[in-house]
mmCIF file of C-alpha atoms in Angstrom:
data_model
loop_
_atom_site.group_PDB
_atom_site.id
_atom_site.type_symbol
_atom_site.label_atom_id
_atom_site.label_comp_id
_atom_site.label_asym_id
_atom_site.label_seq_id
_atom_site.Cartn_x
_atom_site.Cartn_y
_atom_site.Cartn_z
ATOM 1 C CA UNK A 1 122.498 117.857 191.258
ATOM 2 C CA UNK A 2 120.270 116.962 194.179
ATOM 3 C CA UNK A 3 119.952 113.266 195.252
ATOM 4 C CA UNK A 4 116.351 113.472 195.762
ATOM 5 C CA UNK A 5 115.483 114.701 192.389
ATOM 6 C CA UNK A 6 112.734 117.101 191.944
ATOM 7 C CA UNK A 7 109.454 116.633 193.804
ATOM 8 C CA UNK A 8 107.384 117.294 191.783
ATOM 9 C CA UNK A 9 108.612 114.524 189.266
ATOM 10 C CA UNK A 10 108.717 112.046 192.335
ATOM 11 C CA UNK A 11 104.961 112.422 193.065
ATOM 12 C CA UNK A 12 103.843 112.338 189.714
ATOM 13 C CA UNK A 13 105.946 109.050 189.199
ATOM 14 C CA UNK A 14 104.171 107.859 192.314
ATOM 15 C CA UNK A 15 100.658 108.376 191.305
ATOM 16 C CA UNK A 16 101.563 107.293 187.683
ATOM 17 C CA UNK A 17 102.135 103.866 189.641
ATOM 18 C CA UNK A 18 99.456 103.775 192.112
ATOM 19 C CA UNK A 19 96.768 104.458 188.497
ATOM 20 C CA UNK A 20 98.714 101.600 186.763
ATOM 21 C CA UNK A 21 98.609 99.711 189.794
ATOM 22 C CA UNK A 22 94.567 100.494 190.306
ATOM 23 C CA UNK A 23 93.843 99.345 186.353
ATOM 24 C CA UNK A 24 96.110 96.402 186.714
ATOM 25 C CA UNK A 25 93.797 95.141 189.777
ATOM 26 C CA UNK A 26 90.642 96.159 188.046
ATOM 27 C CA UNK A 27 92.164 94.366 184.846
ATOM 28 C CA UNK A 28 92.841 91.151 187.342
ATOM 29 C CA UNK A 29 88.950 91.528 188.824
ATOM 30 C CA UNK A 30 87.639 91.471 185.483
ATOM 31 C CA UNK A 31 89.424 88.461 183.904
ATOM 32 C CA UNK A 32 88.664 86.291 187.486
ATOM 33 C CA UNK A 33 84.972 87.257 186.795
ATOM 34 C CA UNK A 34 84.897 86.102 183.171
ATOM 35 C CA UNK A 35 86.769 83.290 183.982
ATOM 36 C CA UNK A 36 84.157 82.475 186.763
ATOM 37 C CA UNK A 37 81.420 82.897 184.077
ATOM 38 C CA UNK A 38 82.955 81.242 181.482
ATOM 39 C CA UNK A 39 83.243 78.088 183.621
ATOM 40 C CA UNK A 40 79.652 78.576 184.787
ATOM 41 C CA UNK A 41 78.339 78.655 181.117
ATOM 42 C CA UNK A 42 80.361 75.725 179.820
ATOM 43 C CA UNK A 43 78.792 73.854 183.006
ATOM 44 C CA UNK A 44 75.491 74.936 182.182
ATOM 45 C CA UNK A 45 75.605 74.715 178.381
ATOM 46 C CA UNK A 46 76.891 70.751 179.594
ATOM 47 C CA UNK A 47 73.828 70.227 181.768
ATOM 48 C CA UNK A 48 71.372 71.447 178.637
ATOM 49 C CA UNK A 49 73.276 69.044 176.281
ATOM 50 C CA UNK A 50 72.784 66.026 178.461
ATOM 51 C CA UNK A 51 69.344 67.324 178.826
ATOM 52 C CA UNK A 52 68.692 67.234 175.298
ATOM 53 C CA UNK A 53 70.023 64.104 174.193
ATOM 54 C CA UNK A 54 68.090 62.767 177.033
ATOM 55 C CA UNK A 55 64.940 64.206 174.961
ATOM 56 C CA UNK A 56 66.148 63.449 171.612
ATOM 57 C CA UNK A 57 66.522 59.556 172.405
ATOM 58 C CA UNK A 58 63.036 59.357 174.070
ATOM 59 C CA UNK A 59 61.745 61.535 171.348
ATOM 60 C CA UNK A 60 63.744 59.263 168.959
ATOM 61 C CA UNK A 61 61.982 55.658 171.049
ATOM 62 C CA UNK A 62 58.488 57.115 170.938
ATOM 63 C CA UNK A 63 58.900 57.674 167.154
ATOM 64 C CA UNK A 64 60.054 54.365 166.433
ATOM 65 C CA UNK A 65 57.060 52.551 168.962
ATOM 66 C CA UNK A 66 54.857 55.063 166.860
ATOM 67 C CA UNK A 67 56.178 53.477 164.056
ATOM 68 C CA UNK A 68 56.226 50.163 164.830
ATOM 69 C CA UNK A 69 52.674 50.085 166.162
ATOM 70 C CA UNK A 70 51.660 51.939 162.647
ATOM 71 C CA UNK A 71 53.183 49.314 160.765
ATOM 72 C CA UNK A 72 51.379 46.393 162.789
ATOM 73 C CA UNK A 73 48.002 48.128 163.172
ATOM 74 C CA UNK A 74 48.589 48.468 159.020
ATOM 75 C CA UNK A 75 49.566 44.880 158.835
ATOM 76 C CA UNK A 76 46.596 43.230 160.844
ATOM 77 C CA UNK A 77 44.134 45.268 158.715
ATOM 78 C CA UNK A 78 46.026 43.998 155.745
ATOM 79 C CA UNK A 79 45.573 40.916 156.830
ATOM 80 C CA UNK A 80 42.120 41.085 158.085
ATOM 81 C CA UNK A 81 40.705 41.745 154.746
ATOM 82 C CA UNK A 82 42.619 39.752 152.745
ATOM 83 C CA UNK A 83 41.586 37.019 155.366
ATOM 84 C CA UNK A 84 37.944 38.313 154.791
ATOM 85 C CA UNK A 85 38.129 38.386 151.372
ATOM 86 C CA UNK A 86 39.145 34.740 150.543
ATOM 87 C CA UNK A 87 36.751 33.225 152.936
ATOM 88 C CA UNK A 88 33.040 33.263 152.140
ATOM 89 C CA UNK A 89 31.990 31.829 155.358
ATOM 90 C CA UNK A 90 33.611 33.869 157.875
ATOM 91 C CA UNK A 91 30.931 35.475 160.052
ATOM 92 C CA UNK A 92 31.576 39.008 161.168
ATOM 93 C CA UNK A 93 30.463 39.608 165.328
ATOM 94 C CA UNK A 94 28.158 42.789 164.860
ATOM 95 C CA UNK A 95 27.202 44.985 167.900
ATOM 96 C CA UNK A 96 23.505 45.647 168.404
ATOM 97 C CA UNK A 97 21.671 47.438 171.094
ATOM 98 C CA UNK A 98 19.383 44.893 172.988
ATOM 99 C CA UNK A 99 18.681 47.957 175.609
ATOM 100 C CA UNK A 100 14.914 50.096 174.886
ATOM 101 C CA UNK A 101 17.012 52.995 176.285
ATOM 102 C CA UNK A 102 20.079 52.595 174.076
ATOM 103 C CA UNK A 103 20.447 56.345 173.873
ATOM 104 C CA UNK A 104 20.195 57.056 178.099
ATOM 105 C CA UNK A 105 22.415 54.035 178.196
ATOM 106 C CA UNK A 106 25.901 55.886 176.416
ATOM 107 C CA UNK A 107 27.687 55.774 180.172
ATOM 108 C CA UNK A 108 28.176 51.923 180.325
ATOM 109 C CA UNK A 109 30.595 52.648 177.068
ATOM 110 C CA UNK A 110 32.767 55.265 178.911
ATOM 111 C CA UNK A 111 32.726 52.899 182.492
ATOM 112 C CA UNK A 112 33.962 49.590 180.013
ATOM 113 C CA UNK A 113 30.433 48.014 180.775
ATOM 114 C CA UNK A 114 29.193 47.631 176.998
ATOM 115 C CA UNK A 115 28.231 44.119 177.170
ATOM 116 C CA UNK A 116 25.088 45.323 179.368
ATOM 117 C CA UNK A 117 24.178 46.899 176.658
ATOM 118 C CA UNK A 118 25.076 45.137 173.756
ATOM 119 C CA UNK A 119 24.215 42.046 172.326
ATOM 120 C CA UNK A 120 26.444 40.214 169.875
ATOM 121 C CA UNK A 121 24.610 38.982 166.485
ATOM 122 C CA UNK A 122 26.424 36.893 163.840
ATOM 123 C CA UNK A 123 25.610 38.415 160.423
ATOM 124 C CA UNK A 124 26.899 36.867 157.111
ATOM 125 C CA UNK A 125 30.170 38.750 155.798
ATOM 126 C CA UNK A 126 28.357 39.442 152.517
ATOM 127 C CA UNK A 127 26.201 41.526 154.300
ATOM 128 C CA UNK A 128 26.582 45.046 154.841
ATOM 129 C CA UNK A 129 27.665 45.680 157.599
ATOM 130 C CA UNK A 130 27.490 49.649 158.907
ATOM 131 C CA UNK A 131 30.519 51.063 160.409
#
């Protein structure tokens, strides 16, 4: 029996190892990679999450001010005509042009400078009063 063996089973042993030895280090690249992206995506998906609670609680404090200042605008007109209702002598502030060019005069409303071009009149409450 020779010591060596045969040859040809020698070289084919040899490149049976160097191919399991080329998929094992392709096997090793590929689980570093995902591994790599995994930890990238968790850190991303993280970032998102703090990014959206961030939005859900100022979504969730907008709502509520929303709310709140529904409920009190609601309240004060509640209370307005109630207020309006029980007293006979409340006089209501109307707005009247005192201008000749009331209709040339529409930019003093959009600069905050209405009282140049309105006049406040006291009018009875029992009076109509257009809106």
């Amino acid at each position: 029996m020779d010591i060596l063996g045969n040859p040809n089973e020698i070289r084919d042993d040899w490149a049976a190892r160097e191919n399991i030895e080329i998929i094992c280090t392709s096997i090793k690249t590929v689980v570093e990679f995902l591994n790599r992206f995994h930890s990238s995506c968790r850190l991303r998906l993280a970032e998102l999450d703090n990014r959206l609670k961030r939005i859900e609680k100022s979504l969730d404090l907008m709502d509520a001010n929303l709310n709140y200042n529904v409920s009190v605008q609601g309240q004060l007109q509640s209370s307005n005509l109630t207020s309006n209702e029980t007293r006979s002598d409340t006089f209501v502030h109307q707005l009247t042009p005192c201008c000749s060019n009331f209709h040339s005069s529409q930019h003093y409303l959009s600069t905050g400078l209405a009282v140049r071009c309105f006049s406040v009149k006291d009018v009875d409450s029992t009076a109509s009063v257009p809106t």
